[in-house]
Coordinates of C-alpha atoms in Angstrom, one line a residue:
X1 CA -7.4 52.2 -124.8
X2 CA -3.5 51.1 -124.1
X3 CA -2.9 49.4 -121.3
X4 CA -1.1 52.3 -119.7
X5 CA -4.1 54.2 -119.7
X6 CA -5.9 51.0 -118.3
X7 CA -2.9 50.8 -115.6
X8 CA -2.5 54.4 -114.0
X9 CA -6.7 55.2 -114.2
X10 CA -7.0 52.0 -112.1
X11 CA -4.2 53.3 -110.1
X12 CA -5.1 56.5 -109.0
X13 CA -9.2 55.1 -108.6
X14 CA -7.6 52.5 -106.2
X15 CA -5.7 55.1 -104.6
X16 CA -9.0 57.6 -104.3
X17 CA -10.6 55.0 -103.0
X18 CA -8.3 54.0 -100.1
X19 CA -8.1 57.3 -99.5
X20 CA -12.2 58.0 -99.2
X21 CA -12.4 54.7 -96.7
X22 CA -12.5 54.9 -92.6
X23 CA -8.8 54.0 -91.3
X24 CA -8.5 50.1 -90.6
X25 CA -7.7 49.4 -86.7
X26 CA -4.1 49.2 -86.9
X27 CA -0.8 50.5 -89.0
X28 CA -0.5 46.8 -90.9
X29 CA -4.2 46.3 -92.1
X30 CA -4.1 50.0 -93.3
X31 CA -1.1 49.1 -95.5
X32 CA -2.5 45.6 -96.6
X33 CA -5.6 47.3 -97.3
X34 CA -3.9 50.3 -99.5
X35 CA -1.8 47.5 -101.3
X36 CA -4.9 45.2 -102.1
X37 CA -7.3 47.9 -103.2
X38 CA -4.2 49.0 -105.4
X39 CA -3.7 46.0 -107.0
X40 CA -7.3 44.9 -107.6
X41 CA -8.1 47.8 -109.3
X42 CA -5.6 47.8 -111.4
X43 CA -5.9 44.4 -112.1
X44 CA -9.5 45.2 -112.8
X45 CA -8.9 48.0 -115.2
X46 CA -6.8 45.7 -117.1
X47 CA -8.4 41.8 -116.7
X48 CA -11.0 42.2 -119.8
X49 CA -7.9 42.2 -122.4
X50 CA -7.1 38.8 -121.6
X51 CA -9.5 37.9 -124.3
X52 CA -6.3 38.1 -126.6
X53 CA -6.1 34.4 -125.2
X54 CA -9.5 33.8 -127.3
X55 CA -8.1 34.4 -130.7
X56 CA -6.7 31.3 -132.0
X57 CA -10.8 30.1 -132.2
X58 CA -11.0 31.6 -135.5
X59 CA -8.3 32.4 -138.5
X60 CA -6.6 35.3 -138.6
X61 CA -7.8 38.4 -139.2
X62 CA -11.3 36.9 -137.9
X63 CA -9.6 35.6 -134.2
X64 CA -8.3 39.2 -133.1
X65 CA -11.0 41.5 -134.8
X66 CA -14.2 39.2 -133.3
X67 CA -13.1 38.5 -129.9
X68 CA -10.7 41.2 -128.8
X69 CA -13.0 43.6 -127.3
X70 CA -15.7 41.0 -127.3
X71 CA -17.6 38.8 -124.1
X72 CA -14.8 40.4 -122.0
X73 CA -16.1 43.9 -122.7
X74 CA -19.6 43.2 -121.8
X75 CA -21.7 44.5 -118.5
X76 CA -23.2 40.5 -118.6
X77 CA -19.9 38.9 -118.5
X78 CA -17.8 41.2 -116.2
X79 CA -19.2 39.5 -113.1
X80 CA -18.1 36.0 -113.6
X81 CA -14.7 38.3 -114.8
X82 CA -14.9 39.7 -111.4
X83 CA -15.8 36.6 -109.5
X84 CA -12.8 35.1 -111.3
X85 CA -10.1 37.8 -110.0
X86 CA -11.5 37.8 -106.5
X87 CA -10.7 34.2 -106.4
X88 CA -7.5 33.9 -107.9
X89 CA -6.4 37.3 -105.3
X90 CA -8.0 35.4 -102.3
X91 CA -6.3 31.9 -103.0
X92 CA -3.1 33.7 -104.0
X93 CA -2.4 36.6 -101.2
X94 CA -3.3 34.9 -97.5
X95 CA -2.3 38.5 -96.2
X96 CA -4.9 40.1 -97.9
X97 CA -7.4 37.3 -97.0
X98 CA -6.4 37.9 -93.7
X99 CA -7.9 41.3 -93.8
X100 CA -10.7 40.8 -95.8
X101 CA -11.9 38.4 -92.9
X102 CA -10.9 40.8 -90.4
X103 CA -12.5 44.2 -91.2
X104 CA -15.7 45.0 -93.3
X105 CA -14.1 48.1 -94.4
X106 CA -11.9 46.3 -96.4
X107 CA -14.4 43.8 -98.1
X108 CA -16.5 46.5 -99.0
X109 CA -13.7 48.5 -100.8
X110 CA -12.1 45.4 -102.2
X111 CA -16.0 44.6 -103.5
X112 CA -15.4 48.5 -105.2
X113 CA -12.6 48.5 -106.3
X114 CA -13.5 45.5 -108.5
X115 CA -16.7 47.4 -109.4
X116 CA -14.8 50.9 -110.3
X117 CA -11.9 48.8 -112.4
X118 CA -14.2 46.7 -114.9
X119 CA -16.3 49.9 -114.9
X120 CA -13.4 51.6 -116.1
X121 CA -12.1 49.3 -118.8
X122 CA -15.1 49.3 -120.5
X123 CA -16.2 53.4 -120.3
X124 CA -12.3 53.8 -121.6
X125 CA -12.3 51.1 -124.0
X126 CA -16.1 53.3 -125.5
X127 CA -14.4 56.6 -126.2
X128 CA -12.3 55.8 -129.4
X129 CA -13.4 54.8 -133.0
X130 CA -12.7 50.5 -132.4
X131 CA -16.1 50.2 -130.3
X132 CA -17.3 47.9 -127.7
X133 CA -20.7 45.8 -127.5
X134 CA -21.5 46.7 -124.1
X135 CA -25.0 45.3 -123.5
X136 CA -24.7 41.8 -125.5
X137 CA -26.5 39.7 -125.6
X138 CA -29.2 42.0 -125.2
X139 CA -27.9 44.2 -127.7
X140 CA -25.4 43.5 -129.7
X141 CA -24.5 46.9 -131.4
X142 CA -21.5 48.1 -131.8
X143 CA -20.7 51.8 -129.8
X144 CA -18.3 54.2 -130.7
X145 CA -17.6 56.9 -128.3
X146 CA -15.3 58.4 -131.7
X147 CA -13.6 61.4 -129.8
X148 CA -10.3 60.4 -127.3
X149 CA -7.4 58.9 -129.5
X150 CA -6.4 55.1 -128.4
X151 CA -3.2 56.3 -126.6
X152 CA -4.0 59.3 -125.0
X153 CA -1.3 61.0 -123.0
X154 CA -3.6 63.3 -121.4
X155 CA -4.9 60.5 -119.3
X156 CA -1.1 59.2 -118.4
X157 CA -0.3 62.5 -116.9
X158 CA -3.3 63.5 -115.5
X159 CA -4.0 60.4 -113.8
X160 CA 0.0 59.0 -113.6
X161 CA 1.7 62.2 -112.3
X162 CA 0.1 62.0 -108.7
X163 CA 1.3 57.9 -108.4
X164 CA 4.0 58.9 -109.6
X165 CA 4.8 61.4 -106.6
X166 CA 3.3 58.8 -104.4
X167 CA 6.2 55.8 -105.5
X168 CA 9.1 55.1 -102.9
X169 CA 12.5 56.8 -102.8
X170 CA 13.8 60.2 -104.7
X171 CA 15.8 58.6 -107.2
X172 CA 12.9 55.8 -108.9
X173 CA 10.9 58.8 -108.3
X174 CA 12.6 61.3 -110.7
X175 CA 13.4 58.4 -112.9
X176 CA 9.7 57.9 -113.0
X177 CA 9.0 61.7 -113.3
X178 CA 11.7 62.3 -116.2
X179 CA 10.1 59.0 -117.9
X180 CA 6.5 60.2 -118.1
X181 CA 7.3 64.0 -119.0
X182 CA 9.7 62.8 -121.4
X183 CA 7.5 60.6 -123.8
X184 CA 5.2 63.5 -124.7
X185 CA 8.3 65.2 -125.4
X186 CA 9.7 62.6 -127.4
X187 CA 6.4 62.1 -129.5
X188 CA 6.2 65.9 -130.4
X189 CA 9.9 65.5 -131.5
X190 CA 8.9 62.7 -133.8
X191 CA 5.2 64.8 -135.0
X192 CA 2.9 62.7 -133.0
X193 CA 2.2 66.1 -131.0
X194 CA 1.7 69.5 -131.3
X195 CA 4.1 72.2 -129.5
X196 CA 0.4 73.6 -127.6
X197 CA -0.2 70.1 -127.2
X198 CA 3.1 69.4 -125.1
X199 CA 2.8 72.9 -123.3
X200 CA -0.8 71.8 -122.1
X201 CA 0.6 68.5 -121.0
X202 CA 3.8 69.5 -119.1
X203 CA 1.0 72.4 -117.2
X204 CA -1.0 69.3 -115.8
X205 CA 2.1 67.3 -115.2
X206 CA 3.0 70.1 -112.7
X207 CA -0.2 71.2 -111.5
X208 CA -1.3 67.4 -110.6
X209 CA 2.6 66.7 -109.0
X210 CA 2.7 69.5 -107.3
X211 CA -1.3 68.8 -105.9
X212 CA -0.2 65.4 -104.5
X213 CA 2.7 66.4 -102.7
X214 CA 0.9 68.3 -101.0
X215 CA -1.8 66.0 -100.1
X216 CA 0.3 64.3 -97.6
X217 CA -0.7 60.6 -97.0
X218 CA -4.7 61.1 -96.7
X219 CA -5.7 64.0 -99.0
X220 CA -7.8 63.5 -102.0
X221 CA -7.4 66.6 -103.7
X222 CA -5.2 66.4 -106.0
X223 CA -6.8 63.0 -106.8
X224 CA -10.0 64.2 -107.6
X225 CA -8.3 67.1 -109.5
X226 CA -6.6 64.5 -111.6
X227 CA -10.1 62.7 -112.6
X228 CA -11.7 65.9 -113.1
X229 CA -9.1 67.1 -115.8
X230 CA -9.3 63.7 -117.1
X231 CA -13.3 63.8 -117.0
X232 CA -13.1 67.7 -118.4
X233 CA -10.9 66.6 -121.4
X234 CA -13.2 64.2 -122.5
X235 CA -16.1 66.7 -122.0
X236 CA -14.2 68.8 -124.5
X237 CA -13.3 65.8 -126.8
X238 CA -17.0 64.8 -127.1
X239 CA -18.4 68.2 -128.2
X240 CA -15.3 68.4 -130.9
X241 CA -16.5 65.3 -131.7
X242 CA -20.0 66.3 -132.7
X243 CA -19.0 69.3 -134.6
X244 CA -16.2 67.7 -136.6
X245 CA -18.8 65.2 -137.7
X246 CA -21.1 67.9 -138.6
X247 CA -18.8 69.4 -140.5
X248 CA -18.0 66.3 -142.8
X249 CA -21.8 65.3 -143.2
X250 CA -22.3 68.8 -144.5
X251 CA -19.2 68.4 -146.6
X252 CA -20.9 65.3 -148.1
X253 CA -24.4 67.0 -148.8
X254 CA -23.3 69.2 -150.5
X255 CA -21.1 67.9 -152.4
X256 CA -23.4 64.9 -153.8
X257 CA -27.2 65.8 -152.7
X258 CA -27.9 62.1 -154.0
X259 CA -26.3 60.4 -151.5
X260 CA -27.0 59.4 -147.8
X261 CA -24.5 60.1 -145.0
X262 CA -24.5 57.1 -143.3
X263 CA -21.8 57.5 -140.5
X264 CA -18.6 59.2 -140.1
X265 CA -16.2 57.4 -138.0
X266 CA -13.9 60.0 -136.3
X267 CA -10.5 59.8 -134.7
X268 CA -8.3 62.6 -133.0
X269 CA -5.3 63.3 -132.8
X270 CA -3.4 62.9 -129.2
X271 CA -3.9 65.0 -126.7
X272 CA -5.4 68.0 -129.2
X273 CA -9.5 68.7 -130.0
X274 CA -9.0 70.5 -132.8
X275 CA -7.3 68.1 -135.3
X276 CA -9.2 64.7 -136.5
X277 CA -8.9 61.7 -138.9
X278 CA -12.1 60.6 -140.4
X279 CA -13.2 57.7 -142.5
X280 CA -17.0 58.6 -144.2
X281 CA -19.4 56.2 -145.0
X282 CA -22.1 57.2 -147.7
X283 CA -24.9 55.2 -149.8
X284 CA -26.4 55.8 -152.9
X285 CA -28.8 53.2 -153.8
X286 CA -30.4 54.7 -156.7
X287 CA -27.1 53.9 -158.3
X288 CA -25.9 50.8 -156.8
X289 CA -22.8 52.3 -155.0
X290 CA -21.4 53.1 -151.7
X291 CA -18.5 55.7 -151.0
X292 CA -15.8 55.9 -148.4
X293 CA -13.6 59.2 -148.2
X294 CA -10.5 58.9 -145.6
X295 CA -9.1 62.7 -144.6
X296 CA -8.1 65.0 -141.9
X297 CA -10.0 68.1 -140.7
X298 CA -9.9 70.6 -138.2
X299 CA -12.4 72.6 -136.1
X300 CA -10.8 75.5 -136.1
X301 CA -9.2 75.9 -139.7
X302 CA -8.4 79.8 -139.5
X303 CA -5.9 79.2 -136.5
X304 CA -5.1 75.6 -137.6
X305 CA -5.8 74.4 -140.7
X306 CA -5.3 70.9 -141.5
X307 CA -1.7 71.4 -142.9
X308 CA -0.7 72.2 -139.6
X309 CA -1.8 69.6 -137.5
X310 CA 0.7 67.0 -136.3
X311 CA 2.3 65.7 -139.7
X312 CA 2.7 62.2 -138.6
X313 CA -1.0 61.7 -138.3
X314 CA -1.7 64.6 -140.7
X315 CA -0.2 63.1 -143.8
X316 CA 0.6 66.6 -145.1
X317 CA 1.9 65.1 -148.7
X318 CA -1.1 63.2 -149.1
X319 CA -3.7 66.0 -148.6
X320 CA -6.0 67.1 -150.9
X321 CA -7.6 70.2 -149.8
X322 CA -11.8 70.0 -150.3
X323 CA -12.7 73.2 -148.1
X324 CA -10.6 75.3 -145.6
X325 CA -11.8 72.6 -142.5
X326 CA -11.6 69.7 -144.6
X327 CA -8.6 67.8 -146.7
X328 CA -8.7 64.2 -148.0
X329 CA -6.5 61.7 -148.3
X330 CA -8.3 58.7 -150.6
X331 CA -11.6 58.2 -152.2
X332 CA -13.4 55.1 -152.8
X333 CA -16.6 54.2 -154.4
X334 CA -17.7 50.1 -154.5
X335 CA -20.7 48.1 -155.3
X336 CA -23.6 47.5 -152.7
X337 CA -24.7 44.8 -155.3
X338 CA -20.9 42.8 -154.8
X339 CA -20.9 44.1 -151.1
X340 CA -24.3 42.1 -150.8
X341 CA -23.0 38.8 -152.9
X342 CA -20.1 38.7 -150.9
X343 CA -22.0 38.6 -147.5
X344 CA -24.5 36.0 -148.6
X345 CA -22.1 33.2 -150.1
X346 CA -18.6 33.7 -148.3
X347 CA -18.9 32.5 -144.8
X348 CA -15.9 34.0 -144.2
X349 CA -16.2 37.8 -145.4
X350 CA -19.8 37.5 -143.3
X351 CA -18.0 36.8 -140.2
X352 CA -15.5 39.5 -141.0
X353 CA -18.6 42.0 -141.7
X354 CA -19.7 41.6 -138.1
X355 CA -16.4 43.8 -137.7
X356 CA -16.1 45.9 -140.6
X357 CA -17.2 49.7 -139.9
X358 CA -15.8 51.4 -142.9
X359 CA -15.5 48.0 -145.3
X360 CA -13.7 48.1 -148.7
X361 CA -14.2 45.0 -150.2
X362 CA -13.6 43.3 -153.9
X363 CA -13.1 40.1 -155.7
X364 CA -9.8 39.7 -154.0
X365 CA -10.3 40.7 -150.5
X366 CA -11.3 43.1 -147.7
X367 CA -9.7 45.8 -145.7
X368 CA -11.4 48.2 -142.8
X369 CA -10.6 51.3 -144.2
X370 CA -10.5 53.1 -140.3
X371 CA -7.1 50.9 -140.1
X372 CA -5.4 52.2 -143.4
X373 CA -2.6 54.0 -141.7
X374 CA -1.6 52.2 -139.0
X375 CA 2.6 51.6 -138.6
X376 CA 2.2 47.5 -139.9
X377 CA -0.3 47.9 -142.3
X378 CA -3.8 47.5 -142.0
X379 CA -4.4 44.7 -139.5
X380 CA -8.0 44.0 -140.5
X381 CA -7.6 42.7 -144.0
X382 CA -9.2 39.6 -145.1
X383 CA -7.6 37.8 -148.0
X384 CA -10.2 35.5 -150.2
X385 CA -7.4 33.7 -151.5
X386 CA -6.2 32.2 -148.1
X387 CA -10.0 30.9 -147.4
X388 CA -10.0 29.3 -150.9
X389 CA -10.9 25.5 -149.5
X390 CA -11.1 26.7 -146.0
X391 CA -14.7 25.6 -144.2
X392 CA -16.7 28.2 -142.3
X393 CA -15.4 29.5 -139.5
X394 CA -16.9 28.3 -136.0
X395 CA -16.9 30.2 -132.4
X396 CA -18.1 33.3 -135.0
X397 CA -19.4 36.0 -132.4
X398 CA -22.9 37.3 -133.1
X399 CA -22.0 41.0 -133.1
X400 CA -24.1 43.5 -134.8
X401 CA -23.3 43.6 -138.3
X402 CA -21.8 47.6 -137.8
X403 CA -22.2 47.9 -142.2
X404 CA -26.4 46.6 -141.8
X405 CA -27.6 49.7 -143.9
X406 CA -25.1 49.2 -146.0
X407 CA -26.0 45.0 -146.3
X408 CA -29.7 45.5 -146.5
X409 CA -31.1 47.9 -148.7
X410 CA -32.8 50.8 -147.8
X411 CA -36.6 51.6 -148.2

């Protein structure tokens, strides 16, 4: 997820949290103790993406794509991670280590709150289609959660609207208040967002804002509210999910009985379950191919069919409509036999594999085909060319190798 999404869901789970705690024994602890429990969680929520600092260990594209998201994002290493921010916060802040000497109360929700952030980061990092490894290196799979978009702005107003009510003074107030209503606005202005989508948005931006303000300084209502309409929309986004997937495996099927449907990575559009990007995946090894279809559908085509979703992610001029839920945008079909060469004598295009979901690959080079749209071109592509007299990369991650059906074949 962005880091905004990181920021206010730490935010608002610190603030729950000091809110959920017995009162410290005097006015100045019970401020230190909102201010740390703040910060740590939202340091937390954020802390794992300083893996960026691990890319320069292998060329690019290979640095970003196999260590962002990578030990950082793993149950094993968030304790060391969390053993690490503790320190630097209890060398760093002698008010707040202070306190934490002082009362119990405030140990055990700093101990939380560095619990709940790391928790966070990684359940939020699972829901889109770019994956985490949670369990190496026990398991080294990739998960994709495949159903919240990577910058959701359900989650910045459902969980930012009550800290926003909560910041000091009118005027930063409304500045912050105009600020976070207005970016939805803007993005359905540009055709990021749909009109229902904004209308949904600006209802929780009120509901929530209102809630808090009238919370007073120790209610949790409005809080809780917040994470349930947070927790609710991914409910939603989870069982659209499913049935969009459904529908392009049955598309597939039917369209080439020979072929097996081997996944069907799925990403929706902001802040609306009904419109979705997909990249498929299939295999025939009968005739030495594997396919990859990129397109938009929707789960409800008779009241919005995929020419009216949101044209910036819809691609409206690029569709090419297959059935009423489904339109494509590009077609591929490549060798399992080259696929297969390539990953046993380039060192290089292995190491990118332990990446690759949806890989189109050639004699020249190697792009993720999830990645074909974004705004600076698709970030994942591996050039041969540049790795002519290069020697295999070291500090290579042992992922899972997300493509292994593809890579071995099939019985």
């Amino acid at each position: 997820m962005d880091n905004l999404s990181h920021s206010v869901a730490g935010l608002a789970a610190g603030e729950l949290l000091h809110r959920s705690l017995p009162d410290e024994a005097d006015t100045n602890q019970q401020r230190m103790r909102h201010r740390l429990l703040l910060v740590t969680c939202w340091l937390a929520s954020n802390f794992p993406d300083l893996d960026l600092v691990l890319t320069p260990l292998l060329p690019s594209p290979l640095g970003y794509l196999l260590h962002h998201r990578g030990h950082t994002h793993t149950v094993l290493y968030a304790l060391p991670q969390a053993l690490l921010l503790a320190l630097v916060l209890w060398l760093l802040w002698p008010a707040a280590r202070r306190l934490l000497r002082d009362s119990g109360t405030a140990r055990s929700g700093f101990v939380l709150s560095l619990i709940i952030g790391f928790a966070l980061h990684l359940s939020m990092d699972y829901l889109n289609s770019y994956g985490i490894h949670p369990f190496h290196p026990f398991d080294s799979r990739w998960l994709y959660g495949d159903m919240v978009f990577i910058l959701e702005p359900v989650f910045w107003i459902a969980l930012g609207m009550p800290m926003v009510m909560l910041a000091p003074g009118r005027a930063f107030k409304a500045v912050l208040i105009i600020l976070l209503a207005g970016v939805p606005v803007f993005f359905t202005l540009r055709g990021f967002l749909s009109w229902g989508s904004l209308t949904a948005l600006l209802a929780v931006a009120l509901v929530t804002g209102v809630g808090q303000s009238r919370c007073g300084p120790h209610g949790r209502r409005a809080l809780i509210l917040s994470f349930a309409i947070a927790l609710g929309f991914v409910g939603v986004q989870s069982a659209a999910s499913h049935h969009a997937k459904a529908l392009v495996a049955s598309y597939l099927t039917q369209r080439d009985a020979g072929t097996r449907v081997l996944d069907a990575s799925m990403s929706a559009f902001p802040a609306n379950p009904l419109c979705w990007s997909f990249v498929s995946v299939e295999s025939n090894e009968a005739a030495g191919t594997y396919g990859l279809k990129r397109g938009v559908l929707s789960i409800a085509s008779q009241m919005t069919p995929p020419s009216a979703c949101p044209e910036n992610f819809a691609n409206i001029a690029q569709q090419k409509s297959v059935t009423p839920a489904i339109a494509l945008f590009t077609e591929h079909q490549g060798s399992l036999q080259i696929l297969r060469r390539l990953q046993n004598e380039n060192c290089h295009f292995n190491a990118w594999m332990r990446f690759a979901r949806a890989p189109l690959a050639d004699a020249g080079g190697s792009s993720d085909l999830r990645f074909a749209s974004t705004p600076r071109g698709n970030f994942t592509t591996l050039d041969f060319a540049a790795f002519t007299d290069a020697e295999c990369p070291a500090y290579v991650p042992r992922w899972g190798y997300p493509r292994e059906d593809l890579l071995l074949p099939s019985q």
